[in-house]
mmCIF file of C-alpha atoms and ligand atoms in Angstrom:
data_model
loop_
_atom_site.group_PDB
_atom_site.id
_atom_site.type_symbol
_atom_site.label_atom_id
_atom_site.label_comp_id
_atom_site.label_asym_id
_atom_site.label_seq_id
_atom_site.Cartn_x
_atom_site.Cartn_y
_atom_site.Cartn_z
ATOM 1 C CA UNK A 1 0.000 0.000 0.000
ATOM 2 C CA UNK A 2 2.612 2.073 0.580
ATOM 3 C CA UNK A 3 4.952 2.088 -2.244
ATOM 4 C CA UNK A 4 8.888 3.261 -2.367
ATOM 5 C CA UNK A 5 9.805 5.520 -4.624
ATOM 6 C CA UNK A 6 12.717 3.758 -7.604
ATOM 7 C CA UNK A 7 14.655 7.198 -6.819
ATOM 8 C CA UNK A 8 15.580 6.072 -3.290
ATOM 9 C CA UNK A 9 17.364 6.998 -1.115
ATOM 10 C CA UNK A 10 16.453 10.491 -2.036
ATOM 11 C CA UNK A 11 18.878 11.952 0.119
ATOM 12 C CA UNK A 12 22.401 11.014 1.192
ATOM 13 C CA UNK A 13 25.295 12.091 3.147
ATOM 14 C CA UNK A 14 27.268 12.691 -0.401
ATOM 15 C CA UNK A 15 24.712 14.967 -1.646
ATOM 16 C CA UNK A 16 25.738 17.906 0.392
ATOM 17 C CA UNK A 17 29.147 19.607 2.283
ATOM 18 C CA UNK A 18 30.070 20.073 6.059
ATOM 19 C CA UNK A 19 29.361 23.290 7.281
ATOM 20 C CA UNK A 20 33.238 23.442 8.090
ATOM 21 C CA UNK A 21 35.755 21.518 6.611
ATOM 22 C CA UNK A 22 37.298 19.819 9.509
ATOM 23 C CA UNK A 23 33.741 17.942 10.113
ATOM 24 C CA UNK A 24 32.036 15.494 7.455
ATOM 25 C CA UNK A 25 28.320 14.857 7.364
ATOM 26 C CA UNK A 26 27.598 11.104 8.379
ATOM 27 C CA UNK A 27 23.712 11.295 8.371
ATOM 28 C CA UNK A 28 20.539 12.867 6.563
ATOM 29 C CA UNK A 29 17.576 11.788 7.808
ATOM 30 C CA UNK A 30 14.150 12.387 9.346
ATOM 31 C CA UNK A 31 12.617 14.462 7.046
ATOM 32 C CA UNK A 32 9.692 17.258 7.798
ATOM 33 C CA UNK A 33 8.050 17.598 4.207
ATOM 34 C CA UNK A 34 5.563 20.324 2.881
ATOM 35 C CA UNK A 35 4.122 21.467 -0.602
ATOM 36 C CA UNK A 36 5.166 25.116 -0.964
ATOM 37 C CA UNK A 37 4.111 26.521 -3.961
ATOM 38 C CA UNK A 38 5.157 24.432 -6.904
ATOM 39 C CA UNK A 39 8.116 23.213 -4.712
ATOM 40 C CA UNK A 40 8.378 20.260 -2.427
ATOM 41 C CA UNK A 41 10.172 20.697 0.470
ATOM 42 C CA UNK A 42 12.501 18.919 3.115
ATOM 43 C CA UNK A 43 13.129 20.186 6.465
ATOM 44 C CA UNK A 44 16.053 17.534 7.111
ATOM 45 C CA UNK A 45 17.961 16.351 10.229
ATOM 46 C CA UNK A 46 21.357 16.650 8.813
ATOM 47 C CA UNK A 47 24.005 15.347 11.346
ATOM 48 C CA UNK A 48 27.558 16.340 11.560
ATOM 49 C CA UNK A 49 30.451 14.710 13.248
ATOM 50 C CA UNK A 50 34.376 14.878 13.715
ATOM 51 C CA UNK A 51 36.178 12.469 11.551
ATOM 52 C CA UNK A 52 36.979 9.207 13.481
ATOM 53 C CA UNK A 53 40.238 9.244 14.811
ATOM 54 C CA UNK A 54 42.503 6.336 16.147
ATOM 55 C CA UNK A 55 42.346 6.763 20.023
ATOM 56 C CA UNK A 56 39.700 9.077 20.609
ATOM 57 C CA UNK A 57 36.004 9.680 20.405
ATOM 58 C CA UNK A 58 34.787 13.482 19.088
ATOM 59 C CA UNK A 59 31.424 15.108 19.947
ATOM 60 C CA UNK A 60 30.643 18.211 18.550
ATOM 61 C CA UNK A 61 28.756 20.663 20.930
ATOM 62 C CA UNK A 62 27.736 24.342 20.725
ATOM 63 C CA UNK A 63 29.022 26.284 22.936
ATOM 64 C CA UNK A 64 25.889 29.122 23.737
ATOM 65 C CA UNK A 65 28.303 31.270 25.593
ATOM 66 C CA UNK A 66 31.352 31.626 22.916
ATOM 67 C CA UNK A 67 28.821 31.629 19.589
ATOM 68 C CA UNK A 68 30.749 29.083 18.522
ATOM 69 C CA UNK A 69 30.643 24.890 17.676
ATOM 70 C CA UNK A 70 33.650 23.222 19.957
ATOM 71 C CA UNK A 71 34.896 19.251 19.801
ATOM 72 C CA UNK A 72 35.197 17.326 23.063
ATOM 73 C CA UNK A 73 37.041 14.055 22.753
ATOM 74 C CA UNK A 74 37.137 10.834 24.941
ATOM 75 C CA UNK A 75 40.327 8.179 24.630
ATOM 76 C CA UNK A 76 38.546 5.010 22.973
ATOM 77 C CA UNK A 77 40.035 2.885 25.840
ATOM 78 C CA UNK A 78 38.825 4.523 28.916
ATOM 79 C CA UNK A 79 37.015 2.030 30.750
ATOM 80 C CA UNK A 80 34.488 4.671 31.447
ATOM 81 C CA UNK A 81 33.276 4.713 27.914
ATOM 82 C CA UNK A 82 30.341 2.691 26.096
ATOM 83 C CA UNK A 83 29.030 2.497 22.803
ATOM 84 C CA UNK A 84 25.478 0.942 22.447
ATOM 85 C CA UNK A 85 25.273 1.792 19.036
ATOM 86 C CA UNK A 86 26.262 4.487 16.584
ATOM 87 C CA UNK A 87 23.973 6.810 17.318
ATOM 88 C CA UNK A 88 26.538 7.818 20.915
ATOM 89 C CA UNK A 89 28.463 7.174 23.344
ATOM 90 C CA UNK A 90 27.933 6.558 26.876
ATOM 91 C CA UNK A 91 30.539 8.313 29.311
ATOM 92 C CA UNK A 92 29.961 7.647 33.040
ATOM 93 C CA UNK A 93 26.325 6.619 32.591
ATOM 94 C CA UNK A 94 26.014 10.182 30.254
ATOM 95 C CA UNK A 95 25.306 10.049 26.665
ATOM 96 C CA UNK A 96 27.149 12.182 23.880
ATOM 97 C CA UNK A 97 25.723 11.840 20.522
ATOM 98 C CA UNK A 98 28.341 10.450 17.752
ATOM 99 C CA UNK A 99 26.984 13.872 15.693
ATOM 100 C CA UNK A 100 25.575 16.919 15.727
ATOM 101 C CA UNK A 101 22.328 17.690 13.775
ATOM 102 C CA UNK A 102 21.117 21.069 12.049
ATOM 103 C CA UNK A 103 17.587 21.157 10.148
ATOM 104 C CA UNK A 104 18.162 21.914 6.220
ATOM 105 C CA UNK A 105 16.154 22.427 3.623
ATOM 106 C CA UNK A 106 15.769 20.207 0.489
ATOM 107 C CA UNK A 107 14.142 21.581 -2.350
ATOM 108 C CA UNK A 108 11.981 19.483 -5.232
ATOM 109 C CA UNK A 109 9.435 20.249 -8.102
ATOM 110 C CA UNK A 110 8.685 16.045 -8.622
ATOM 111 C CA UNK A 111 8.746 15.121 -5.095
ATOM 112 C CA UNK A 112 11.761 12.715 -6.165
ATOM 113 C CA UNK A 113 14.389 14.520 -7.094
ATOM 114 C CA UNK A 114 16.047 17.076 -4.230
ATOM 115 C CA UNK A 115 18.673 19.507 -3.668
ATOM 116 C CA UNK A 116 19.683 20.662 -0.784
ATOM 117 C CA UNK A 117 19.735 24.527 0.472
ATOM 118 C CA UNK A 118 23.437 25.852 0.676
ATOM 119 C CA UNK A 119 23.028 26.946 4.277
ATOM 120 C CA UNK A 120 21.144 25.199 6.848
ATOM 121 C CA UNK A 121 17.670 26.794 7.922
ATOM 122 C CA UNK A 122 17.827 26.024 11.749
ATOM 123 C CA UNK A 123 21.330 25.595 13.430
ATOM 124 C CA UNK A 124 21.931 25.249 16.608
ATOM 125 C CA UNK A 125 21.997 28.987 18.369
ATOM 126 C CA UNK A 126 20.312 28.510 22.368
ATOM 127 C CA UNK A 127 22.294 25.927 25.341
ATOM 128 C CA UNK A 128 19.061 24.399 24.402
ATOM 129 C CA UNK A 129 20.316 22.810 21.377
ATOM 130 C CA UNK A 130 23.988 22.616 22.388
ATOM 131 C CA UNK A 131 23.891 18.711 20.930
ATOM 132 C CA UNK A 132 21.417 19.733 18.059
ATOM 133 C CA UNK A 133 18.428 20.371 16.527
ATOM 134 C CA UNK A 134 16.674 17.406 15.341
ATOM 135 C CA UNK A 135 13.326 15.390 13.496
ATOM 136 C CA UNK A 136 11.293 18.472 12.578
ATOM 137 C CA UNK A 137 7.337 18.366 11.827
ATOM 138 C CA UNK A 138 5.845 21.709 9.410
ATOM 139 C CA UNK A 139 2.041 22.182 9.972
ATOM 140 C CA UNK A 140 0.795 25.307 7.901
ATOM 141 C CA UNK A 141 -1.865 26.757 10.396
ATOM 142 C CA UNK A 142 -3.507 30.094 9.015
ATOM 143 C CA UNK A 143 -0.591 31.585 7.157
ATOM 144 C CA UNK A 144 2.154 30.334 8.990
ATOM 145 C CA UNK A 145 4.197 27.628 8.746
ATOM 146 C CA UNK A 146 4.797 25.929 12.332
ATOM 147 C CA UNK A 147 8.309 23.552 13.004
ATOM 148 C CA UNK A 148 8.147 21.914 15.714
ATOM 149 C CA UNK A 149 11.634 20.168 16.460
ATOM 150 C CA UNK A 150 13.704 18.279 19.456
ATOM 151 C CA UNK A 151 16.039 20.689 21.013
ATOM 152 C CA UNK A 152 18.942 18.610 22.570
ATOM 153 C CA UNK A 153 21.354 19.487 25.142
ATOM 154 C CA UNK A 154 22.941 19.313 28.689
ATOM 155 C CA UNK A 155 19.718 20.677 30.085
ATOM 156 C CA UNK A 156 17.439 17.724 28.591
ATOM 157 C CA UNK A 157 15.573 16.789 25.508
ATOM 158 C CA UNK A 158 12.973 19.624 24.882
ATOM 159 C CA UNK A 159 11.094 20.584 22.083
ATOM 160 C CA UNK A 160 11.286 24.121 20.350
ATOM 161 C CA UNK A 161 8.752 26.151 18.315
ATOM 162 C CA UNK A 162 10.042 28.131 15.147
ATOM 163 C CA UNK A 163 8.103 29.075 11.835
ATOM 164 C CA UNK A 164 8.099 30.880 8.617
ATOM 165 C CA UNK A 165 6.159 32.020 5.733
ATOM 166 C CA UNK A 166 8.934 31.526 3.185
ATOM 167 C CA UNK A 167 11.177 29.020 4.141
ATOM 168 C CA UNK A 168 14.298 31.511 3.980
ATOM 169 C CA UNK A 169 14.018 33.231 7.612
ATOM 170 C CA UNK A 170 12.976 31.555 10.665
ATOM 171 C CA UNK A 171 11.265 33.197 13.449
ATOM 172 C CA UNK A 172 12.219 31.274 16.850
ATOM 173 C CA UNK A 173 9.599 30.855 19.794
ATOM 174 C CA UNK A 174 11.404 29.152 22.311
ATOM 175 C CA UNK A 175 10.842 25.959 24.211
ATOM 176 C CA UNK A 176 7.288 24.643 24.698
ATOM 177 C CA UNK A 177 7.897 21.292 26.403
ATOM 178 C CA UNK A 178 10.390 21.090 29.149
ATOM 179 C CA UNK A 179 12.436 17.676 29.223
ATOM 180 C CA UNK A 180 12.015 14.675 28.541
ATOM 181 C CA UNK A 181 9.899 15.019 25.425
ATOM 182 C CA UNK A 182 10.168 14.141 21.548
ATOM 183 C CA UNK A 183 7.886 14.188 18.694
ATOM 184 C CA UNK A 184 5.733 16.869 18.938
ATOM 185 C CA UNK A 185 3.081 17.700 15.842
ATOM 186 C CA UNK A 186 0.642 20.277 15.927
ATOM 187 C CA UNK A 187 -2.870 19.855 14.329
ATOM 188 C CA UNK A 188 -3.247 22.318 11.058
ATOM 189 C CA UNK A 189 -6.282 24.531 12.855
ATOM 190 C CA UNK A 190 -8.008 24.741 16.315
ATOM 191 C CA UNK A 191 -10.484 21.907 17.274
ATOM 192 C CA UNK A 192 -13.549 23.090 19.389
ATOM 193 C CA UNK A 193 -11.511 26.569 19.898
ATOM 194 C CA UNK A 194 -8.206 25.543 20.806
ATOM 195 C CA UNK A 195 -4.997 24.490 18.963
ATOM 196 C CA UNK A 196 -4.121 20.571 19.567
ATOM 197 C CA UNK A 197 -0.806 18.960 19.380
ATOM 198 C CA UNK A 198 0.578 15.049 20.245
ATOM 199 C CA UNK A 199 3.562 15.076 21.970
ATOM 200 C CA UNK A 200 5.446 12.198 23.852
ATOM 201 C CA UNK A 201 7.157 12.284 27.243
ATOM 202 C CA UNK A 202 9.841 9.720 27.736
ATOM 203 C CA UNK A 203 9.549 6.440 29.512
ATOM 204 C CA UNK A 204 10.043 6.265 33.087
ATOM 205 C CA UNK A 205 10.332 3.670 36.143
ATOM 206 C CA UNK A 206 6.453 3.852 35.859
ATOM 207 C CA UNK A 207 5.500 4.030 32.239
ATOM 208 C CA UNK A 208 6.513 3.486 28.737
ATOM 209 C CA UNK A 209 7.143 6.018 25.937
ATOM 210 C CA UNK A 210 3.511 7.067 25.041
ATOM 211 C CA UNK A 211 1.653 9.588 22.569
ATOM 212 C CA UNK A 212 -0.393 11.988 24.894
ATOM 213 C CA UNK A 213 -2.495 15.064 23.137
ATOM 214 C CA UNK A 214 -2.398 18.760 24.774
ATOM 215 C CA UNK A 215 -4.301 22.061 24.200
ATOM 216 C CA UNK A 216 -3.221 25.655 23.922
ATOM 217 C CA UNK A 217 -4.591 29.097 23.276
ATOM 218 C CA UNK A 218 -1.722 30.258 21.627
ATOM 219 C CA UNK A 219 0.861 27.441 20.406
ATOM 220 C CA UNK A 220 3.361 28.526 23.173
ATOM 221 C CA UNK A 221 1.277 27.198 26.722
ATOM 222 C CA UNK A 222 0.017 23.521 26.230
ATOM 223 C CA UNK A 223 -2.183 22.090 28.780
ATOM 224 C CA UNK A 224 -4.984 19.363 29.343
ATOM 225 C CA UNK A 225 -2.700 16.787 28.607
ATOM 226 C CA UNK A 226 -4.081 13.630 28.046
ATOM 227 C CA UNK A 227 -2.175 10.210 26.816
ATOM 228 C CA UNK A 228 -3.801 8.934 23.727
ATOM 229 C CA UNK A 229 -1.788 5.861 22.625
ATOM 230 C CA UNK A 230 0.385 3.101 24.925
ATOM 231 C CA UNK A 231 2.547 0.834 23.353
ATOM 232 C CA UNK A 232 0.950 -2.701 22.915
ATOM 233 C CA UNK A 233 2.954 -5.669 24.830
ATOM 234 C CA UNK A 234 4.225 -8.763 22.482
ATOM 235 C CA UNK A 235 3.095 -6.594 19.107
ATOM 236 C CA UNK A 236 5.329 -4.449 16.524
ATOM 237 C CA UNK A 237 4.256 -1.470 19.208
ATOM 238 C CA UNK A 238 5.720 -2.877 21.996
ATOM 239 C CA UNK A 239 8.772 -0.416 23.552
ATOM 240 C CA UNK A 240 7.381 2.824 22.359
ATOM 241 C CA UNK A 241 4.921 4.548 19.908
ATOM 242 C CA UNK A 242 5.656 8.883 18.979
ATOM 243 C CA UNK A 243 3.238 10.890 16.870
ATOM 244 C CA UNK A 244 4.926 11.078 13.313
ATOM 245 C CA UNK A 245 3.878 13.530 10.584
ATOM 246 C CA UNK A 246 0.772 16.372 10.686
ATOM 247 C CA UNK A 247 -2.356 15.305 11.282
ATOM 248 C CA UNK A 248 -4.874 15.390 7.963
ATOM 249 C CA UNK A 249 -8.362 16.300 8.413
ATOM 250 C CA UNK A 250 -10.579 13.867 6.349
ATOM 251 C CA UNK A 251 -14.661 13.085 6.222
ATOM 252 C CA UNK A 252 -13.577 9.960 8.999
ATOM 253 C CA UNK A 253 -11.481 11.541 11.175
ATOM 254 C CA UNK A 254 -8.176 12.977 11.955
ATOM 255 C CA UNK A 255 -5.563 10.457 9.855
ATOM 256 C CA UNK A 256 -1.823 10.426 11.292
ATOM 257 C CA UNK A 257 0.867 7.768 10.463
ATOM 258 C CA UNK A 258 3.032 7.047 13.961
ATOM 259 C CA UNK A 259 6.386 5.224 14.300
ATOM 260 C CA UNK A 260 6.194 2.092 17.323
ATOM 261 C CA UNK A 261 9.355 0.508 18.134
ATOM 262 C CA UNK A 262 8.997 -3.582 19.383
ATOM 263 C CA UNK A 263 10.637 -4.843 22.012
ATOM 264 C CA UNK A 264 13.887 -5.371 20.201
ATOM 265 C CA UNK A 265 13.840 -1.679 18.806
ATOM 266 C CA UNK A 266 13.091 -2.185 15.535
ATOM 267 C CA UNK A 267 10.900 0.782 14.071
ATOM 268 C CA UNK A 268 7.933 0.406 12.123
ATOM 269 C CA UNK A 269 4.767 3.128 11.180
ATOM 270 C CA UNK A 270 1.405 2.504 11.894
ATOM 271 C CA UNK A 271 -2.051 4.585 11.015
ATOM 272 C CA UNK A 272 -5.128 5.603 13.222
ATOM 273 C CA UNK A 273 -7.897 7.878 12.813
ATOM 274 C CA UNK A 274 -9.064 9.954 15.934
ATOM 275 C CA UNK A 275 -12.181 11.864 17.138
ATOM 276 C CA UNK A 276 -12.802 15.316 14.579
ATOM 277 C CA UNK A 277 -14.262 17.109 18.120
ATOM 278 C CA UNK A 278 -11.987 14.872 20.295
ATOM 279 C CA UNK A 279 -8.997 14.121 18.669
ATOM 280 C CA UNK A 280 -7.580 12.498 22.612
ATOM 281 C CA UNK A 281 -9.508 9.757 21.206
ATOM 282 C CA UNK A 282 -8.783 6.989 18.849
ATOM 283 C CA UNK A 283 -11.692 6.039 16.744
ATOM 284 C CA UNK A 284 -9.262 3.162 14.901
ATOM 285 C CA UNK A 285 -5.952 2.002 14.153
ATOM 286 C CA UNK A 286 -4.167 -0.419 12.722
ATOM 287 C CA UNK A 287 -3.365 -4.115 13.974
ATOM 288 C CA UNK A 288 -0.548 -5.093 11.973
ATOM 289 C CA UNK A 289 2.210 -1.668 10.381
ATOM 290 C CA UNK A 290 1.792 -0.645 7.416
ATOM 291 C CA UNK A 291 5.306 0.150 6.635
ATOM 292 C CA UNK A 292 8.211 -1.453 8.136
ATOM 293 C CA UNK A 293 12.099 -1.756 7.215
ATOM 294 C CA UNK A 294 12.853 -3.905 4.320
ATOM 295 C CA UNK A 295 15.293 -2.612 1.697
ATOM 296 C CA UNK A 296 18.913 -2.932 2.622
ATOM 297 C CA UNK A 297 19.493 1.223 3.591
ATOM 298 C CA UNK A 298 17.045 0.620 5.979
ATOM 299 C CA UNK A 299 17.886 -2.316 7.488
ATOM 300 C CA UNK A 300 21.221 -1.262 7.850
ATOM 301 C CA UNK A 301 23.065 2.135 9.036
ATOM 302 C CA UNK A 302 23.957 4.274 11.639
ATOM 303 C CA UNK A 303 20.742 2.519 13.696
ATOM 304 C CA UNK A 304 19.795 -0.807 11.981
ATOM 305 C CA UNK A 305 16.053 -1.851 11.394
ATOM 306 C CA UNK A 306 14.186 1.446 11.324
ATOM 307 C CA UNK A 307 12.239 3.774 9.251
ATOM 308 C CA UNK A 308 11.018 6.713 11.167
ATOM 309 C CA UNK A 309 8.428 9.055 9.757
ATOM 310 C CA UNK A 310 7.806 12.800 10.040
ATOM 311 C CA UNK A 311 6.575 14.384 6.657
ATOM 312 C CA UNK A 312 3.354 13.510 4.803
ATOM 313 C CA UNK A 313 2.098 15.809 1.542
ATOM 314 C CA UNK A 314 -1.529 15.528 0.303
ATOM 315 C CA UNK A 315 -1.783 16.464 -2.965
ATOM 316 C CA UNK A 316 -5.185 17.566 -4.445
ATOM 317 C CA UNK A 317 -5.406 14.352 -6.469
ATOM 318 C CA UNK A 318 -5.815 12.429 -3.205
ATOM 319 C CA UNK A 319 -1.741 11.409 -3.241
ATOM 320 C CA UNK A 320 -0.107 11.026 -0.077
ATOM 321 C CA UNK A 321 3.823 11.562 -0.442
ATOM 322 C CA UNK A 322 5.319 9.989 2.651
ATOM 323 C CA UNK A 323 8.536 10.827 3.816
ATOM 324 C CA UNK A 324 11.201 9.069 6.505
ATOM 325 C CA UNK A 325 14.023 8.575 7.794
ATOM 326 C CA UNK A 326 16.024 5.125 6.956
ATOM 327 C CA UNK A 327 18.171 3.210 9.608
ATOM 328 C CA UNK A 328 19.180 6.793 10.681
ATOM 329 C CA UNK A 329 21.103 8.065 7.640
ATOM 330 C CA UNK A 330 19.593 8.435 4.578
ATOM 331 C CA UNK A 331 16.043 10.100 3.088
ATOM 332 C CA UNK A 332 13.239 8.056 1.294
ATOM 333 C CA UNK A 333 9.979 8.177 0.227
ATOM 334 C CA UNK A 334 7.147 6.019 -0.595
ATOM 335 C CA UNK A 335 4.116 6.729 -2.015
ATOM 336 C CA UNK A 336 0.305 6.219 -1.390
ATOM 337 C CA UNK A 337 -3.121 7.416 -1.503
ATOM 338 C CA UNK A 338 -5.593 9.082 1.420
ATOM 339 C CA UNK A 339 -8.052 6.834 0.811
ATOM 340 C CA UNK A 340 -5.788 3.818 1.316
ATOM 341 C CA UNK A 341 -4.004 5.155 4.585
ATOM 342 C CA UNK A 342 -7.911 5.607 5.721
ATOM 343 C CA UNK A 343 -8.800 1.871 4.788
ATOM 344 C CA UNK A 344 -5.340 0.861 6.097
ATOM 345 C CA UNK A 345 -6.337 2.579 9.708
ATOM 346 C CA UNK A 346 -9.437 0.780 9.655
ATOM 347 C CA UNK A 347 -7.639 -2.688 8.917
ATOM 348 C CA UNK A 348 -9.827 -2.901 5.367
ATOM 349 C CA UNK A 349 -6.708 -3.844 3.289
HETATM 350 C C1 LIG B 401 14.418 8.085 18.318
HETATM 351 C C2 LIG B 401 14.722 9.424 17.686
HETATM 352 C C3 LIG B 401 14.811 9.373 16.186
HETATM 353 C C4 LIG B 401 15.567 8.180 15.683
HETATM 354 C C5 LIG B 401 15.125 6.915 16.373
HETATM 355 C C6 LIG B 401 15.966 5.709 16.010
HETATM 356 O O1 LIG B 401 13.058 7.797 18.144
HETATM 357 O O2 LIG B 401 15.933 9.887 18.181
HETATM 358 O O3 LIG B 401 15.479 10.522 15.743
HETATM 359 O O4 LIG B 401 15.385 8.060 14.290
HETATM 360 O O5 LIG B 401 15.209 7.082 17.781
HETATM 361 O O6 LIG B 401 17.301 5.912 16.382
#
């Protein structure tokens, strides 16, 4: 139902420079997506990182007080040090990221075929995003185009507010969830008089990593919150589920595609329809994902066995290009049709 584009992977580490020369880019991935005119656009995760050297680990970091990105460095053989998986490092029970991500755009008139922006859009500029600025969502509400992205840092995973109306200057609003929270979408207009987002705190001692819905007068102060969907024990949505792309209003609900992780972290996406009046609660979804990793770039990379979604485009034909992220370091897309994704969250296919 969903079907992958012959052009992938769309995007690739080669297909663009390092903002400085001493760094090389070792991941694009994650992609926000939007029609803009007659353009298609990317809002990529585009992660930087120190060459590897012989017998040390680099992390890049900005450093909020000096302007400036700096390089701290570990000896690979202190005992201290682990490495889970490429995606960081663990030093003294405290992670440092193997790179540093900046959102960039990627520009398209086929939805296929993209080049990336010379300069990134959103680099990191606050202590909020001394590790990065990562896995963007775009919902236009009114005349505005809304990015909602993961600010990390020494002070937590947050999630920051920017937006645009041409995709050249930003506008930053600041933080609107503290830590520990990811993948946070906003709904594309206000529902019974309010503006509606997902978001998803982290796990803790007590609970899993769930998708919980919150309300807001303003976009900036969310409250109400509510968990919507728990991951499922012994299923595909087992460790985790996160809201992934903006919501689409249709004639049977609110449609979103969401990524679940199982219990041995492998990343797949699933679809549900929610409530038009209540979108805190799920009308359907599906039983079984409806996309899951299966080509080689996304069974392997820089985190094996995942594609992670975060940019959907309806086109006025009824298309649905879907966007993601592949095992963490390359773009694809696949593509589909609204009234499929609808059947598919109703388990008719
Ligand atoms: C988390 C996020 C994503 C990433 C996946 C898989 O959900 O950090 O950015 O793609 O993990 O590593």
């Amino acid at each position: 139902m969903l079907k992958r584009l012959d052009e992938n992977p769309l995007l690739t580490p080669d297909d663009l420079s390092p903002t400085r020369e001493d760094l090389e880019v070792m991941c694009t991935l994650n992609p926000a997506a939007v029609r803009f005119g007659e353009e298609i656009l990317l809002l990529v995760r585009v992660g930087e990182k120190v060459p590897d050297e012989p017998d040390s680990v680099a992390y890049l970091y900005f450093d909020a007080d000096d302007g400036e990105l700096k390089v701290g460095r570990y000896a690979r053989d202190d005992p201290d040090l682990e490495c889970p998986d490429g995606r960081g490092y663990y030093h003294h029970g405290q992670m440092v990221l193997s790179s540093m991500s900046h959102l960039r755009i990627a520009r398209s008139r086929d939805g296929k075929n993209f080049t990336f922006d010379p300069q990134p859009a959103i680099f990191p500029a606050t202590p909020y995003e001394a590790y990065g600025c990562e896995d963007a969502r775009i919902t236009k509400i009114e005349d505005r185009y809304y990015i909602a992205y993961t600010a990390v840092s020494d002070r937590g995973v947050t999630v920051a507010l920017a937006s645009t109306t041409d995709f050249v200057s930003f506008e930053r609003h600041g933080i609107i969830f503290p830590p520990y929270q990811k993948d946070v979408v906003l709904f594309p207009e206000k529902v019974r008089g309010q503006y509606v987002c997902r978001h998803r705190p982290y796990k803790s001692e007590f609970n899993p990593a769930c998708i919980w819905t919150a309300w807001s007068p303003d976009l900036y102060c969310w409250g109400r919150h509510e968990q919507t969907l728990a991951p499922n024990p012994g299923t595909w949505e087992a460790n985790r589920v996160g809201a992934g792309a903006n919501p689409l209003k249709t004639s049977e609900g609110w449609l979103e595609l969401y990524h679940a992780a199982d219990a041995q972290g492998r990343y797949a996406v699933g679809a549900m329809l929610s409530d038009p009046e209540h979108p805190e609660r799920i009308l359907t979804k599906t039983r079984e994902p409806i996309f899951r990793p299966e080509a080689e770039y996304e069974l392997q990379g820089v985190y094996h066995n995942c594609v992670f979604h975060n940019g959907l485009v309806l086109e006025d034909d009824g298309t649905l290009r879907f966007f993601y992220g592949a095992a963490d370091r390359i773009c694809g897309g696949a593509l589909t049709t609204l009234d499929e994704m609808i059947a598919a969250a109703k388990n008719e296919l």
